[in-house]
mmCIF file of C-alpha atoms in Angstrom:
data_model
loop_
_atom_site.group_PDB
_atom_site.id
_atom_site.type_symbol
_atom_site.label_atom_id
_atom_site.label_comp_id
_atom_site.label_asym_id
_atom_site.label_seq_id
_atom_site.Cartn_x
_atom_site.Cartn_y
_atom_site.Cartn_z
ATOM 1 C CA MET D 407 3.161 17.542 28.864
ATOM 2 C CA THR D 408 4.943 14.294 28.076
ATOM 3 C CA LYS D 409 3.008 11.095 27.530
ATOM 4 C CA LYS D 410 3.344 7.370 28.063
ATOM 5 C CA ALA D 411 2.755 5.164 25.034
ATOM 6 C CA ILE D 412 1.863 1.490 24.932
ATOM 7 C CA ILE D 413 2.853 -0.508 21.842
ATOM 8 C CA VAL D 414 1.701 -4.013 21.029
ATOM 9 C CA GLY D 415 3.471 -5.444 18.000
ATOM 10 C CA ALA D 416 6.616 -3.336 18.333
ATOM 11 C CA SER D 417 8.724 -5.902 16.471
ATOM 12 C CA GLY D 418 6.603 -5.740 13.304
ATOM 13 C CA LEU D 419 7.091 -3.612 10.207
ATOM 14 C CA ILE D 420 5.006 -0.639 11.350
ATOM 15 C CA GLY D 421 5.452 -1.163 15.085
ATOM 16 C CA SER D 422 9.251 -1.075 14.891
ATOM 17 C CA LYS D 423 9.188 2.179 12.903
ATOM 18 C CA LEU D 424 6.736 3.694 15.372
ATOM 19 C CA LEU D 425 8.906 2.647 18.314
ATOM 20 C CA ASP D 426 11.919 4.419 16.781
ATOM 21 C CA ILE D 427 9.871 7.599 16.366
ATOM 22 C CA LEU D 428 8.500 7.572 19.907
ATOM 23 C CA LEU D 429 11.957 7.018 21.392
ATOM 24 C CA ALA D 430 13.373 9.921 19.398
ATOM 25 C CA GLN D 431 10.614 12.439 20.158
ATOM 26 C CA PRO D 432 10.338 14.386 23.450
ATOM 27 C CA ASP D 433 6.514 14.170 23.468
ATOM 28 C CA TYR D 434 6.744 10.667 24.922
ATOM 29 C CA ALA D 435 8.703 10.144 28.136
ATOM 30 C CA GLU D 436 7.949 6.434 28.456
ATOM 31 C CA VAL D 437 7.108 3.592 26.086
ATOM 32 C CA LEU D 438 5.650 0.330 27.376
ATOM 33 C CA ILE D 439 6.230 -2.573 24.993
ATOM 34 C CA ILE D 440 3.870 -5.534 25.328
ATOM 35 C CA GLY D 441 4.976 -8.756 23.676
ATOM 36 C CA ARG D 442 5.737 -12.444 24.037
ATOM 37 C CA LYS D 443 9.486 -11.893 23.808
ATOM 38 C CA LYS D 444 11.802 -9.230 25.146
ATOM 39 C CA ASN D 445 12.653 -6.480 22.677
ATOM 40 C CA LYS D 446 16.418 -6.138 22.292
ATOM 41 C CA ILE D 447 16.363 -2.344 21.871
ATOM 42 C CA LYS D 448 17.920 -0.600 24.853
ATOM 43 C CA ASN D 449 16.615 2.824 25.794
ATOM 44 C CA THR D 450 15.859 4.467 29.132
ATOM 45 C CA LYS D 451 12.345 5.304 27.922
ATOM 46 C CA ILE D 452 11.443 1.649 27.463
ATOM 47 C CA THR D 453 9.691 -0.625 29.933
ATOM 48 C CA GLN D 454 8.599 -4.085 28.865
ATOM 49 C CA LEU D 455 5.711 -6.349 29.758
ATOM 50 C CA ILE D 456 6.227 -9.949 28.681
ATOM 51 C CA VAL D 457 2.887 -11.669 28.055
ATOM 52 C CA VAL D 458 3.320 -15.400 27.540
ATOM 53 C CA GLU D 459 -0.360 -16.061 26.831
ATOM 54 C CA PHE D 460 -2.276 -13.234 25.173
ATOM 55 C CA GLU D 461 -5.478 -15.206 25.768
ATOM 56 C CA HIS D 462 -5.180 -14.008 29.377
ATOM 57 C CA LEU D 463 -4.183 -10.441 28.585
ATOM 58 C CA ASP D 464 -6.708 -9.181 31.122
ATOM 59 C CA HIS D 465 -4.572 -10.726 33.889
ATOM 60 C CA TYR D 466 -1.881 -8.194 33.012
ATOM 61 C CA ALA D 467 -4.265 -5.223 33.055
ATOM 62 C CA PRO D 468 -2.857 -3.725 36.294
ATOM 63 C CA SER D 469 0.469 -3.175 34.487
ATOM 64 C CA ILE D 470 -1.116 -1.722 31.343
ATOM 65 C CA THR D 471 -1.233 2.006 32.039
ATOM 66 C CA GLY D 472 -0.566 4.993 29.832
ATOM 67 C CA ASP D 473 -2.037 7.707 27.653
ATOM 68 C CA VAL D 474 -2.069 6.062 24.221
ATOM 69 C CA ILE D 475 -2.247 2.487 22.948
ATOM 70 C CA PHE D 476 -0.802 1.664 19.540
ATOM 71 C CA CYS D 477 -1.975 -1.774 18.400
ATOM 72 C CA CYS D 478 0.231 -3.004 15.549
ATOM 73 C CA LEU D 479 -0.532 -6.703 15.952
ATOM 74 C CA GLY D 480 -0.826 -8.867 12.871
ATOM 75 C CA THR D 481 0.271 -12.138 11.341
ATOM 76 C CA THR D 482 0.093 -13.970 7.996
ATOM 77 C CA LYS D 483 -1.208 -17.334 6.817
ATOM 78 C CA LYS D 484 2.371 -18.457 6.209
ATOM 79 C CA VAL D 485 3.337 -17.766 9.827
ATOM 80 C CA THR D 486 -0.039 -18.786 11.285
ATOM 81 C CA PRO D 487 -1.760 -21.282 8.941
ATOM 82 C CA ASP D 488 -4.369 -22.198 11.572
ATOM 83 C CA LEU D 489 -7.202 -19.743 10.836
ATOM 84 C CA ALA D 490 -8.521 -19.902 14.396
ATOM 85 C CA GLU D 491 -5.114 -18.844 15.737
ATOM 86 C CA TYR D 492 -4.843 -16.250 12.970
ATOM 87 C CA ARG D 493 -8.129 -14.696 14.103
ATOM 88 C CA LYS D 494 -6.995 -14.658 17.738
ATOM 89 C CA ILE D 495 -3.970 -12.538 16.846
ATOM 90 C CA ASP D 496 -5.669 -10.161 14.436
ATOM 91 C CA HIS D 497 -9.087 -9.924 16.120
ATOM 92 C CA ASP D 498 -9.310 -11.266 19.672
ATOM 93 C CA TYR D 499 -6.154 -9.721 21.121
ATOM 94 C CA PRO D 500 -6.719 -6.204 19.706
ATOM 95 C CA LEU D 501 -10.306 -6.386 21.015
ATOM 96 C CA GLN D 502 -9.146 -7.433 24.492
ATOM 97 C CA LEU D 503 -6.667 -4.574 24.464
ATOM 98 C CA ALA D 504 -9.428 -2.104 23.547
ATOM 99 C CA GLU D 505 -11.576 -3.359 26.440
ATOM 100 C CA ILE D 506 -8.644 -2.898 28.816
ATOM 101 C CA ALA D 507 -8.077 0.601 27.438
ATOM 102 C CA LEU D 508 -11.678 1.522 28.222
ATOM 103 C CA LYS D 509 -11.518 0.114 31.761
ATOM 104 C CA LYS D 510 -8.194 1.768 32.520
ATOM 105 C CA GLY D 511 -9.198 5.148 31.081
ATOM 106 C CA ILE D 512 -6.455 5.175 28.439
ATOM 107 C CA GLY D 513 -7.201 8.203 26.301
ATOM 108 C CA GLN D 514 -6.428 6.996 22.788
ATOM 109 C CA TYR D 515 -6.429 3.728 20.865
ATOM 110 C CA HIS D 516 -4.689 3.459 17.487
ATOM 111 C CA LEU D 517 -5.339 0.300 15.451
ATOM 112 C CA VAL D 518 -3.478 -0.868 12.356
ATOM 113 C CA SER D 519 -6.062 -2.588 10.146
ATOM 114 C CA ALA D 520 -5.989 -3.090 6.380
ATOM 115 C CA LEU D 521 -7.437 -1.613 3.216
ATOM 116 C CA GLY D 522 -10.695 -3.287 2.244
ATOM 117 C CA ALA D 523 -11.641 -4.281 5.794
ATOM 118 C CA ASN D 524 -15.306 -5.280 5.632
ATOM 119 C CA SER D 525 -17.227 -7.529 8.018
ATOM 120 C CA ARG D 526 -19.580 -8.480 5.157
ATOM 121 C CA SER D 527 -16.756 -9.681 2.906
ATOM 122 C CA SER D 528 -16.568 -13.323 1.788
ATOM 123 C CA ASN D 529 -12.764 -13.149 2.001
ATOM 124 C CA PHE D 530 -11.377 -14.435 5.311
ATOM 125 C CA TYR D 531 -8.765 -11.715 5.719
ATOM 126 C CA THR D 532 -10.849 -8.658 4.843
ATOM 127 C CA LYS D 533 -13.830 -9.997 6.829
ATOM 128 C CA MET D 534 -11.635 -10.608 9.884
ATOM 129 C CA LYS D 535 -10.217 -7.099 9.678
ATOM 130 C CA GLY D 536 -13.739 -5.712 9.270
ATOM 131 C CA ASP D 537 -14.963 -7.709 12.269
ATOM 132 C CA THR D 538 -12.070 -6.362 14.319
ATOM 133 C CA GLU D 539 -12.866 -2.768 13.416
ATOM 134 C CA ASP D 540 -16.598 -3.203 14.070
ATOM 135 C CA ASP D 541 -16.130 -4.976 17.396
ATOM 136 C CA ILE D 542 -13.607 -2.448 18.683
ATOM 137 C CA LYS D 543 -15.940 0.393 17.714
ATOM 138 C CA LYS D 544 -18.635 -1.243 19.872
ATOM 139 C CA VAL D 545 -16.355 -1.099 22.929
ATOM 140 C CA GLY D 546 -17.131 2.604 23.221
ATOM 141 C CA LEU D 547 -13.686 4.187 23.173
ATOM 142 C CA LYS D 548 -13.845 7.975 23.037
ATOM 143 C CA ASN D 549 -10.809 8.359 20.812
ATOM 144 C CA LEU D 550 -10.292 5.571 18.262
ATOM 145 C CA HIS D 551 -8.017 5.848 15.231
ATOM 146 C CA ILE D 552 -8.075 3.120 12.557
ATOM 147 C CA TYR D 553 -5.419 2.929 9.847
ATOM 148 C CA GLU D 554 -6.187 1.008 6.650
ATOM 149 C CA PRO D 555 -2.953 0.944 4.644
ATOM 150 C CA SER D 556 -2.680 -0.712 1.254
ATOM 151 C CA LEU D 557 0.414 -2.758 0.334
ATOM 152 C CA LEU D 558 3.206 -1.865 2.770
ATOM 153 C CA ILE D 559 6.717 -0.986 1.626
ATOM 154 C CA GLY D 560 9.580 -1.637 4.008
ATOM 155 C CA TYR D 561 12.205 -4.134 5.074
ATOM 156 C CA ARG D 562 10.851 -7.330 6.601
ATOM 157 C CA LYS D 563 12.869 -9.906 8.513
ATOM 158 C CA ARG D 564 10.931 -12.742 6.880
ATOM 159 C CA SER D 565 11.273 -13.152 3.126
ATOM 160 C CA ARG D 566 8.063 -12.570 1.149
ATOM 161 C CA PRO D 567 8.944 -13.082 -2.558
ATOM 162 C CA PHE D 568 5.409 -12.584 -3.880
ATOM 163 C CA GLU D 569 5.064 -9.396 -1.874
ATOM 164 C CA ARG D 570 8.340 -8.062 -3.284
ATOM 165 C CA ILE D 571 7.037 -8.680 -6.795
ATOM 166 C CA ALA D 572 3.765 -6.946 -5.922
ATOM 167 C CA ILE D 573 5.664 -3.921 -4.589
ATOM 168 C CA VAL D 574 7.652 -3.603 -7.821
ATOM 169 C CA ILE D 575 4.429 -3.738 -9.842
ATOM 170 C CA MET D 576 2.698 -1.248 -7.535
ATOM 171 C CA LYS D 577 5.562 1.235 -7.850
ATOM 172 C CA ILE D 578 5.004 1.204 -11.600
ATOM 173 C CA ILE D 579 1.229 1.565 -11.574
ATOM 174 C CA SER D 580 0.858 3.809 -8.487
ATOM 175 C CA PRO D 581 1.184 7.058 -10.478
ATOM 176 C CA LEU D 582 -1.781 5.904 -12.568
ATOM 177 C CA LEU D 583 -3.989 5.537 -9.498
ATOM 178 C CA GLN D 584 -5.680 8.913 -9.210
ATOM 179 C CA GLY D 585 -8.761 10.298 -7.478
ATOM 180 C CA ARG D 586 -10.660 7.630 -5.559
ATOM 181 C CA LEU D 587 -8.062 5.058 -6.591
ATOM 182 C CA LYS D 588 -5.266 6.777 -4.647
ATOM 183 C CA LYS D 589 -6.076 4.741 -1.569
ATOM 184 C CA TYR D 590 -4.856 1.630 -3.402
ATOM 185 C CA ARG D 591 -1.334 2.995 -3.816
ATOM 186 C CA ALA D 592 1.393 1.156 -1.918
ATOM 187 C CA ILE D 593 2.603 3.061 1.132
ATOM 188 C CA LYS D 594 5.808 3.067 3.149
ATOM 189 C CA ALA D 595 5.543 1.602 6.629
ATOM 190 C CA ILE D 596 7.408 4.614 8.001
ATOM 191 C CA ASP D 597 4.643 6.894 6.670
ATOM 192 C CA VAL D 598 2.002 4.894 8.551
ATOM 193 C CA ALA D 599 4.098 5.139 11.725
ATOM 194 C CA LYS D 600 4.568 8.902 11.263
ATOM 195 C CA ALA D 601 0.839 9.411 10.802
ATOM 196 C CA MET D 602 0.068 7.403 13.942
ATOM 197 C CA TYR D 603 2.528 9.446 15.966
ATOM 198 C CA LYS D 604 1.260 12.798 14.683
ATOM 199 C CA GLN D 605 -2.400 11.917 15.183
ATOM 200 C CA SER D 606 -1.651 10.844 18.752
ATOM 201 C CA LEU D 607 -0.540 14.381 19.573
ATOM 202 C CA LYS D 608 -3.886 15.891 18.588
ATOM 203 C CA HIS D 609 -6.678 16.541 21.073
ATOM 204 C CA THR D 610 -9.576 14.921 19.258
ATOM 205 C CA SER D 611 -12.597 12.833 20.134
ATOM 206 C CA GLY D 612 -14.419 10.296 17.987
ATOM 207 C CA VAL D 613 -13.722 7.461 15.573
ATOM 208 C CA PHE D 614 -11.362 8.185 12.691
ATOM 209 C CA THR D 615 -10.487 5.922 9.762
ATOM 210 C CA TYR D 616 -7.554 6.612 7.440
ATOM 211 C CA THR D 617 -6.917 4.880 4.108
ATOM 212 C CA SER D 618 -3.472 5.019 2.460
ATOM 213 C CA ASP D 619 -4.091 8.319 0.679
ATOM 214 C CA ILE D 620 -5.166 10.015 3.908
ATOM 215 C CA ILE D 621 -2.351 8.364 5.882
ATOM 216 C CA LYS D 622 0.133 9.814 3.396
ATOM 217 C CA GLN D 623 -1.296 13.296 3.993
ATOM 218 C CA LYS D 624 -1.089 12.889 7.773
ATOM 219 C CA ALA D 625 2.499 11.554 7.772
#
């Protein structure tokens, strides 16, 4: 039976890779893209929902229907220096989407988080990611998948010089990261997208969290 997927953040590094996979695979007959701007990709499987103000995402709930939600939303301090706005994008909007998923009976919710997510952390980023995970878990979704990738490898439209340097360093030291340290290895964005797609085809129930080492196995 073919499915309908919903992607939020389809223009991002992981979201764009995931969109390509879903459009190429017969398991998904329709893909609903939710975003502020229209995606330029043309494909008969695609329908688009333009949301000007994500603060009022619940107003668009009647149009948000499907079998699986893939939440790939995320920003950076460079793009969104205002921490309150940063938190809205990485915490509030994914949480609203999870609440809509529960109300609409959408079977699966897949969230891209980050390695080290911890609501007790003193670091803004890791605490925010931890808060997002914890708050979405409280929503009560029956099938929640959380992906915690380490440093992502892949082409980005916006230049990130420090990240490029970090990737070069990680490629050198990654083979040295063994055992429990494997989760700190850099991972390709395409591998995260593959894992999300493959996990969405499984008939499971519960809350599942995948760090980079596990994501690599699932890809």
